[in-house]
Coordinates of C-alpha atoms in Angstrom, one line a residue:
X29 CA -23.1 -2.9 -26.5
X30 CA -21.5 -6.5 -27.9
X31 CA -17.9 -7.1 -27.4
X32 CA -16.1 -7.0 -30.3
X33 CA -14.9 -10.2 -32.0
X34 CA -11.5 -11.2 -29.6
X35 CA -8.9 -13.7 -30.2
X36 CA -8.2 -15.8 -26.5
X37 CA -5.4 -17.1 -25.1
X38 CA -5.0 -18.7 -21.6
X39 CA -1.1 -19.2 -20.3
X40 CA -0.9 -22.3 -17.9
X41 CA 2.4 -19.8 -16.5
X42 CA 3.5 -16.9 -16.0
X43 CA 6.4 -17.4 -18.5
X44 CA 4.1 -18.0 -21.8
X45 CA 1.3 -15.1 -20.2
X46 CA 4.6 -12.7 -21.0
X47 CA 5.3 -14.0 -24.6
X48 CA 1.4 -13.5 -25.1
X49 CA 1.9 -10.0 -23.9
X50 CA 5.2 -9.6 -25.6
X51 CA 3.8 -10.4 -29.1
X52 CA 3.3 -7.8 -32.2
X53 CA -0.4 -7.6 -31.6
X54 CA -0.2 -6.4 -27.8
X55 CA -3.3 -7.8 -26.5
X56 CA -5.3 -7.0 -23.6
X57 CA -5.0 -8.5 -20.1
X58 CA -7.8 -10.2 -18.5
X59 CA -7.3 -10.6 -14.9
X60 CA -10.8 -9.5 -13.2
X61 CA -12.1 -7.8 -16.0
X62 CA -14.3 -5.1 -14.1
X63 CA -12.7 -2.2 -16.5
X64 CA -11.0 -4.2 -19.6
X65 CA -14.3 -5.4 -20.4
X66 CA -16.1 -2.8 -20.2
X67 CA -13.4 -0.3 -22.2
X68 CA -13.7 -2.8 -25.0
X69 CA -17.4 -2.9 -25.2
X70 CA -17.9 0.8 -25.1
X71 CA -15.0 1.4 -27.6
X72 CA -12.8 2.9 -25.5
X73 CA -10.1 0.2 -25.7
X74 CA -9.2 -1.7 -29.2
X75 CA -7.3 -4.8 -28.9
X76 CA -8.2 -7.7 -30.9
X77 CA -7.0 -9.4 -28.2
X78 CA -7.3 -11.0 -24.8
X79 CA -5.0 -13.1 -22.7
X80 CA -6.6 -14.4 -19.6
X81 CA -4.1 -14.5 -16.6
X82 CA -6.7 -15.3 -13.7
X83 CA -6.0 -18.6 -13.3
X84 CA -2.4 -18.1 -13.1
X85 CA -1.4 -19.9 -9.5
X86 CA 1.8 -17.6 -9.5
X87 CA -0.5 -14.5 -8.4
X88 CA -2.5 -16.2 -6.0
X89 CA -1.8 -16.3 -1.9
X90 CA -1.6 -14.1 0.8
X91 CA 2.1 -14.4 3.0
X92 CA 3.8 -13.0 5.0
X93 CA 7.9 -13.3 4.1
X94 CA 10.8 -10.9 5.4
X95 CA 9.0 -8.3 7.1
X96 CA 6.5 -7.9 4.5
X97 CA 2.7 -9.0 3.5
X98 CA 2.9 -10.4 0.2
X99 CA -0.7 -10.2 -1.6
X100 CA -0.2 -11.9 -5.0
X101 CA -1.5 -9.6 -8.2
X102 CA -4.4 -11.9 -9.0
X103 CA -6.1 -12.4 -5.4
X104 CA -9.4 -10.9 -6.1
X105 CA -10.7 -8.2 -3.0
X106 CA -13.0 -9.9 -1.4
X107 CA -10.5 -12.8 -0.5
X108 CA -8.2 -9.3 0.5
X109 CA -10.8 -8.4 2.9
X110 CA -11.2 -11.6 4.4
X111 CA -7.9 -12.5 5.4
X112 CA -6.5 -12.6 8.7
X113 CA -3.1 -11.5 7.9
X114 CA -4.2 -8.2 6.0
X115 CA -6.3 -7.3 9.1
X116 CA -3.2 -7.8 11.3
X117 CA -0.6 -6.0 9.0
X118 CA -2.3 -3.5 6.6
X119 CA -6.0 -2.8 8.3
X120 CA -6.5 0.7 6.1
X121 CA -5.8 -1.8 3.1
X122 CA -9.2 -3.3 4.4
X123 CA -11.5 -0.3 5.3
X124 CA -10.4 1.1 1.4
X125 CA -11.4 -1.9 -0.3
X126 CA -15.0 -2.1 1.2
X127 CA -15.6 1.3 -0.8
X128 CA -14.4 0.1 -3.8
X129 CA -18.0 -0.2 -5.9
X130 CA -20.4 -3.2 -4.7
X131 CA -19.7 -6.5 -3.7
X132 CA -19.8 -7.8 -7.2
X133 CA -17.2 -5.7 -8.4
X134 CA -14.9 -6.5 -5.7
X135 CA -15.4 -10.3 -6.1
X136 CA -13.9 -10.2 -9.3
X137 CA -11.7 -7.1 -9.5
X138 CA -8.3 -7.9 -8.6
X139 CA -5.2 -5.4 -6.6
X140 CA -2.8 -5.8 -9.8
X141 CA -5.7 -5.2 -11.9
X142 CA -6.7 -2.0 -10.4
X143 CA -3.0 -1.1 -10.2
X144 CA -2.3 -1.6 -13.8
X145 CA -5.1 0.1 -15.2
X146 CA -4.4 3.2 -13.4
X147 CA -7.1 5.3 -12.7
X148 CA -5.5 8.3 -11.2
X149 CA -9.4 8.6 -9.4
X150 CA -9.2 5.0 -7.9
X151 CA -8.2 4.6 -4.1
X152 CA -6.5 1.6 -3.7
X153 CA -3.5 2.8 -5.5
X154 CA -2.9 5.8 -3.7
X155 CA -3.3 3.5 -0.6
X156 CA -0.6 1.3 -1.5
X157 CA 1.0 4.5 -2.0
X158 CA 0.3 5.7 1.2
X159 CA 1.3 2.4 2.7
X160 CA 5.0 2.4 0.7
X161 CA 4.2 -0.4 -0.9
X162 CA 6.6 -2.2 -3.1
X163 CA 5.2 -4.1 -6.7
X164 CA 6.8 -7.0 -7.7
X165 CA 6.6 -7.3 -11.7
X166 CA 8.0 -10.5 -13.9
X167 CA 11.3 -8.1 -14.3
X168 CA 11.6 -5.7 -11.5
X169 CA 10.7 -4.3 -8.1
X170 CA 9.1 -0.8 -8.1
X171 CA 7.7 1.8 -5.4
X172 CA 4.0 1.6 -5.9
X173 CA 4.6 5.4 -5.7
X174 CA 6.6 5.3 -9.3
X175 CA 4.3 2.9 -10.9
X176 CA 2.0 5.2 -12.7
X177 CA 2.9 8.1 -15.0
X178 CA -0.4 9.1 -16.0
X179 CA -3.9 8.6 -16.9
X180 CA -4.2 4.8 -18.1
X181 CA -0.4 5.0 -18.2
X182 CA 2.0 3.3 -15.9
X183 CA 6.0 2.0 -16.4
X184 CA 5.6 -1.2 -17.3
X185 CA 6.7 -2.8 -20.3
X186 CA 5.6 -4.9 -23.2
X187 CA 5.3 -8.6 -21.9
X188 CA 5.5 -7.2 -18.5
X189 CA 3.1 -7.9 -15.6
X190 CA 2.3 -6.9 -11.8
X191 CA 3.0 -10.2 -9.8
X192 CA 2.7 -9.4 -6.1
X193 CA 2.1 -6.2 -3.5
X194 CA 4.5 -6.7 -1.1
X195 CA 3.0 -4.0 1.7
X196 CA 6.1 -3.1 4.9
X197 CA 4.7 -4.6 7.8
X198 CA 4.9 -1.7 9.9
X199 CA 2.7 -0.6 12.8
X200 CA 1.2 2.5 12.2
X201 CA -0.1 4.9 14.5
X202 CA -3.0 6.5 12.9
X203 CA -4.6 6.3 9.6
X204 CA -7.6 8.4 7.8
X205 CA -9.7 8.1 4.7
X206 CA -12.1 10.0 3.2
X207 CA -13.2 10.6 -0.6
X208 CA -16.4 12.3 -2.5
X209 CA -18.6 10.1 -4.9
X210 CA -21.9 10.3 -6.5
X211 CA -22.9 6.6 -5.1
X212 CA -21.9 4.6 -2.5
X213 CA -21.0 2.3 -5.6
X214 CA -19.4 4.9 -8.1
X215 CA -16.0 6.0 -8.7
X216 CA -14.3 8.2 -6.8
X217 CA -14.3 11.9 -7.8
X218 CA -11.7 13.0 -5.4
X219 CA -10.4 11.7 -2.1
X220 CA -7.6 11.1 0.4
X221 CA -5.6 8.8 2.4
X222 CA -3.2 9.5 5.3
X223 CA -1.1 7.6 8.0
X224 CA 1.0 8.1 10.5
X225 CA 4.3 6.3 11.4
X226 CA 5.6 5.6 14.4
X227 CA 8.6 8.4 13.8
X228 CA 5.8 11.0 14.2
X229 CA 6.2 11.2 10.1
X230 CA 2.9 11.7 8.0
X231 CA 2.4 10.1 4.6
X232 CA -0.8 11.7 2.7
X233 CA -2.0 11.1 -0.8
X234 CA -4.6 12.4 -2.7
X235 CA -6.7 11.1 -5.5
X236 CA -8.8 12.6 -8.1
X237 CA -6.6 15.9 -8.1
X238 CA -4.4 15.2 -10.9
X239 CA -3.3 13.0 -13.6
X240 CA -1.6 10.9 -10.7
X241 CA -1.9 10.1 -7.1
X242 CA -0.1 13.2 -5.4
X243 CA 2.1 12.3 -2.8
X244 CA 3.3 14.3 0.7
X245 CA 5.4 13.3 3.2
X246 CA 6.6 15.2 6.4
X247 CA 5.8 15.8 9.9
X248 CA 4.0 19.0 9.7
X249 CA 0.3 18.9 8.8
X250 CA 0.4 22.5 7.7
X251 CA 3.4 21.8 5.3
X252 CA 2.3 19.0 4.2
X253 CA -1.0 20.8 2.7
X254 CA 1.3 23.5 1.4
X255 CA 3.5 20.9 -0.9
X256 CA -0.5 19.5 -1.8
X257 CA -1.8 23.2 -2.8
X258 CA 0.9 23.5 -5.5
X259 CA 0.6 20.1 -6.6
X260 CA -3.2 19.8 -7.5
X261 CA -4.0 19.7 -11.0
X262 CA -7.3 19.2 -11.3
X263 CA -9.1 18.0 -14.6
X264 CA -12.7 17.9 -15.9
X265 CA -14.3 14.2 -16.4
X266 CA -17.9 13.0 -16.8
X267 CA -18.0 12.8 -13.0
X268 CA -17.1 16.7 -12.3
X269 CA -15.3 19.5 -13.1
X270 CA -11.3 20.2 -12.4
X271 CA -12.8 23.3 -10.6
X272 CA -14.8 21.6 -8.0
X273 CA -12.1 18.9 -7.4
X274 CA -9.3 21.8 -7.3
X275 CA -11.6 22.8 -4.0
X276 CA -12.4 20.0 -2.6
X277 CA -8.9 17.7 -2.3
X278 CA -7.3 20.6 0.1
X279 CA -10.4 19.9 2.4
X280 CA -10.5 16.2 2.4
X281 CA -6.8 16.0 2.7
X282 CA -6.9 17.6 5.6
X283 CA -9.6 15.5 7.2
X284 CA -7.7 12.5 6.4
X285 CA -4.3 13.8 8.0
X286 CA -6.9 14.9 11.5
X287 CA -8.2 11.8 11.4
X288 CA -4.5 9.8 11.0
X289 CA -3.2 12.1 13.9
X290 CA -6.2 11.6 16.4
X291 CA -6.8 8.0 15.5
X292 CA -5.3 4.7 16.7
X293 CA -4.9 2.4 14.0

């Protein structure tokens, strides 16, 4: 199917890109454009609008500043997955992103993007998550954790856009991360993430299993599955049914926290 007819608008700063966003006719934002684009042309999004922020140099670079990695909003993943500094400080961030669809998705698709859209069945959200990693917007700092309140639905307000990830530059002891798809390229149905700190202290979150990424944090694997089993709730999709992912998170869950307590990295 066509794109509808859209209005454009480029900002030259972040500053104007907000008064775009800010205006009566809340348009759409155009960062990567692997889901926007697509959720106009199929109908399931209906702004008349777009206002193109991927040229923005205030979401660009990758730094490192007081104790954090700083990835701006609008670095696409591929450039993610080539840096240096993210394979030093945030590895898992790394082995994630390579699952994330092909490579032609992931040269375009941007972190803020995929945070702001929200897909409670996408994986690098629940890994920043896992990571407790902070989002810098053009008003505020937020846990990535309290960023999204539903499907398609996060916090943020009119005008207001995802700037940077800033992700602690901790050194973990252990990380897993396992999920079930129906292609190496598809989305996610359901799937997990887990680390472990150097405290001993696990962080788990699952994907897929709920209208949000669930969250669990403690030192006790079996605990931590507990708080998960009353947590789940599981919806049907075109991908499956909330039946077979009400089954399946407990299991991969619990393959990611095995694999964050036996691993190294």
């Amino acid at each position: 199917m066509k794109l509808p007819p859209l209005s454009y608008q480029r900002p030259t700063d972040l500053r104007e890109a907000s008064l775009m966003l800010g205006s009566e006719s809340m348009p759409a934002v155009l960062a990567g454009g692997q889901s926007i684009i697509p959720a106009l042309r199929f109908g399931e999004r209906s702004e008349s609008s777009l206002v193109d922020i991927s040229r923005l140099a205030e979401l660009q670079g990758i730094t490192h500043a007081d104790g954090f990695l700083r990835i701006g909003a609008g670095v696409p993943m591929w450039e993610v997955c080539g840096s240096p500094e993210v394979a030093t400080s945030a590895p898992l961030l790394i082995r994630v992103l390579g699952s994330v669809g092909a490579v032609g998705i992931r040269s375009r698709a941007t972190l803020g993007g995929s945070l702001a859209w929200a897909d409670s069945t996408s994986q690098l959200p629940s890994t920043l998550i896992v990571l407790n990693a902070q989002v810098e917007t053009t008003e505020r700092i937020l846990d990535a954790a309290d960023l999204q309140i539903g499907q398609h639905q996060t916090v943020l307000r009119r005008g207001e856009l995802i700037v940077s990830i800033q992700i602690p530059e901790v050194e973990l002891t252990g990380s897993g991360f396992h999920l079930i798809r129906k292609t190496h390229i598809t989305w996610p149905v359901v799937g997990a993430v887990a680390v472990r700190e150097p405290s001993g202290q696990l962080r788990l979150v699952v994907f897929g299993a709920a209208p949000t990424p669930i969250l669990a944090v403690g030192a006790d694997r079996a605990k931590l599955l507990s708080q998960l089993s009353s947590r789940i709730l599981p919806f049907d999709d075109e991908r499956a049914r909330a039946g077979y992912r009400g089954q399946v998170a407990p299991i991969l869950a619990g393959r990611a926290l095995d694999e964050a307590i036996g691993s190294n990295t």
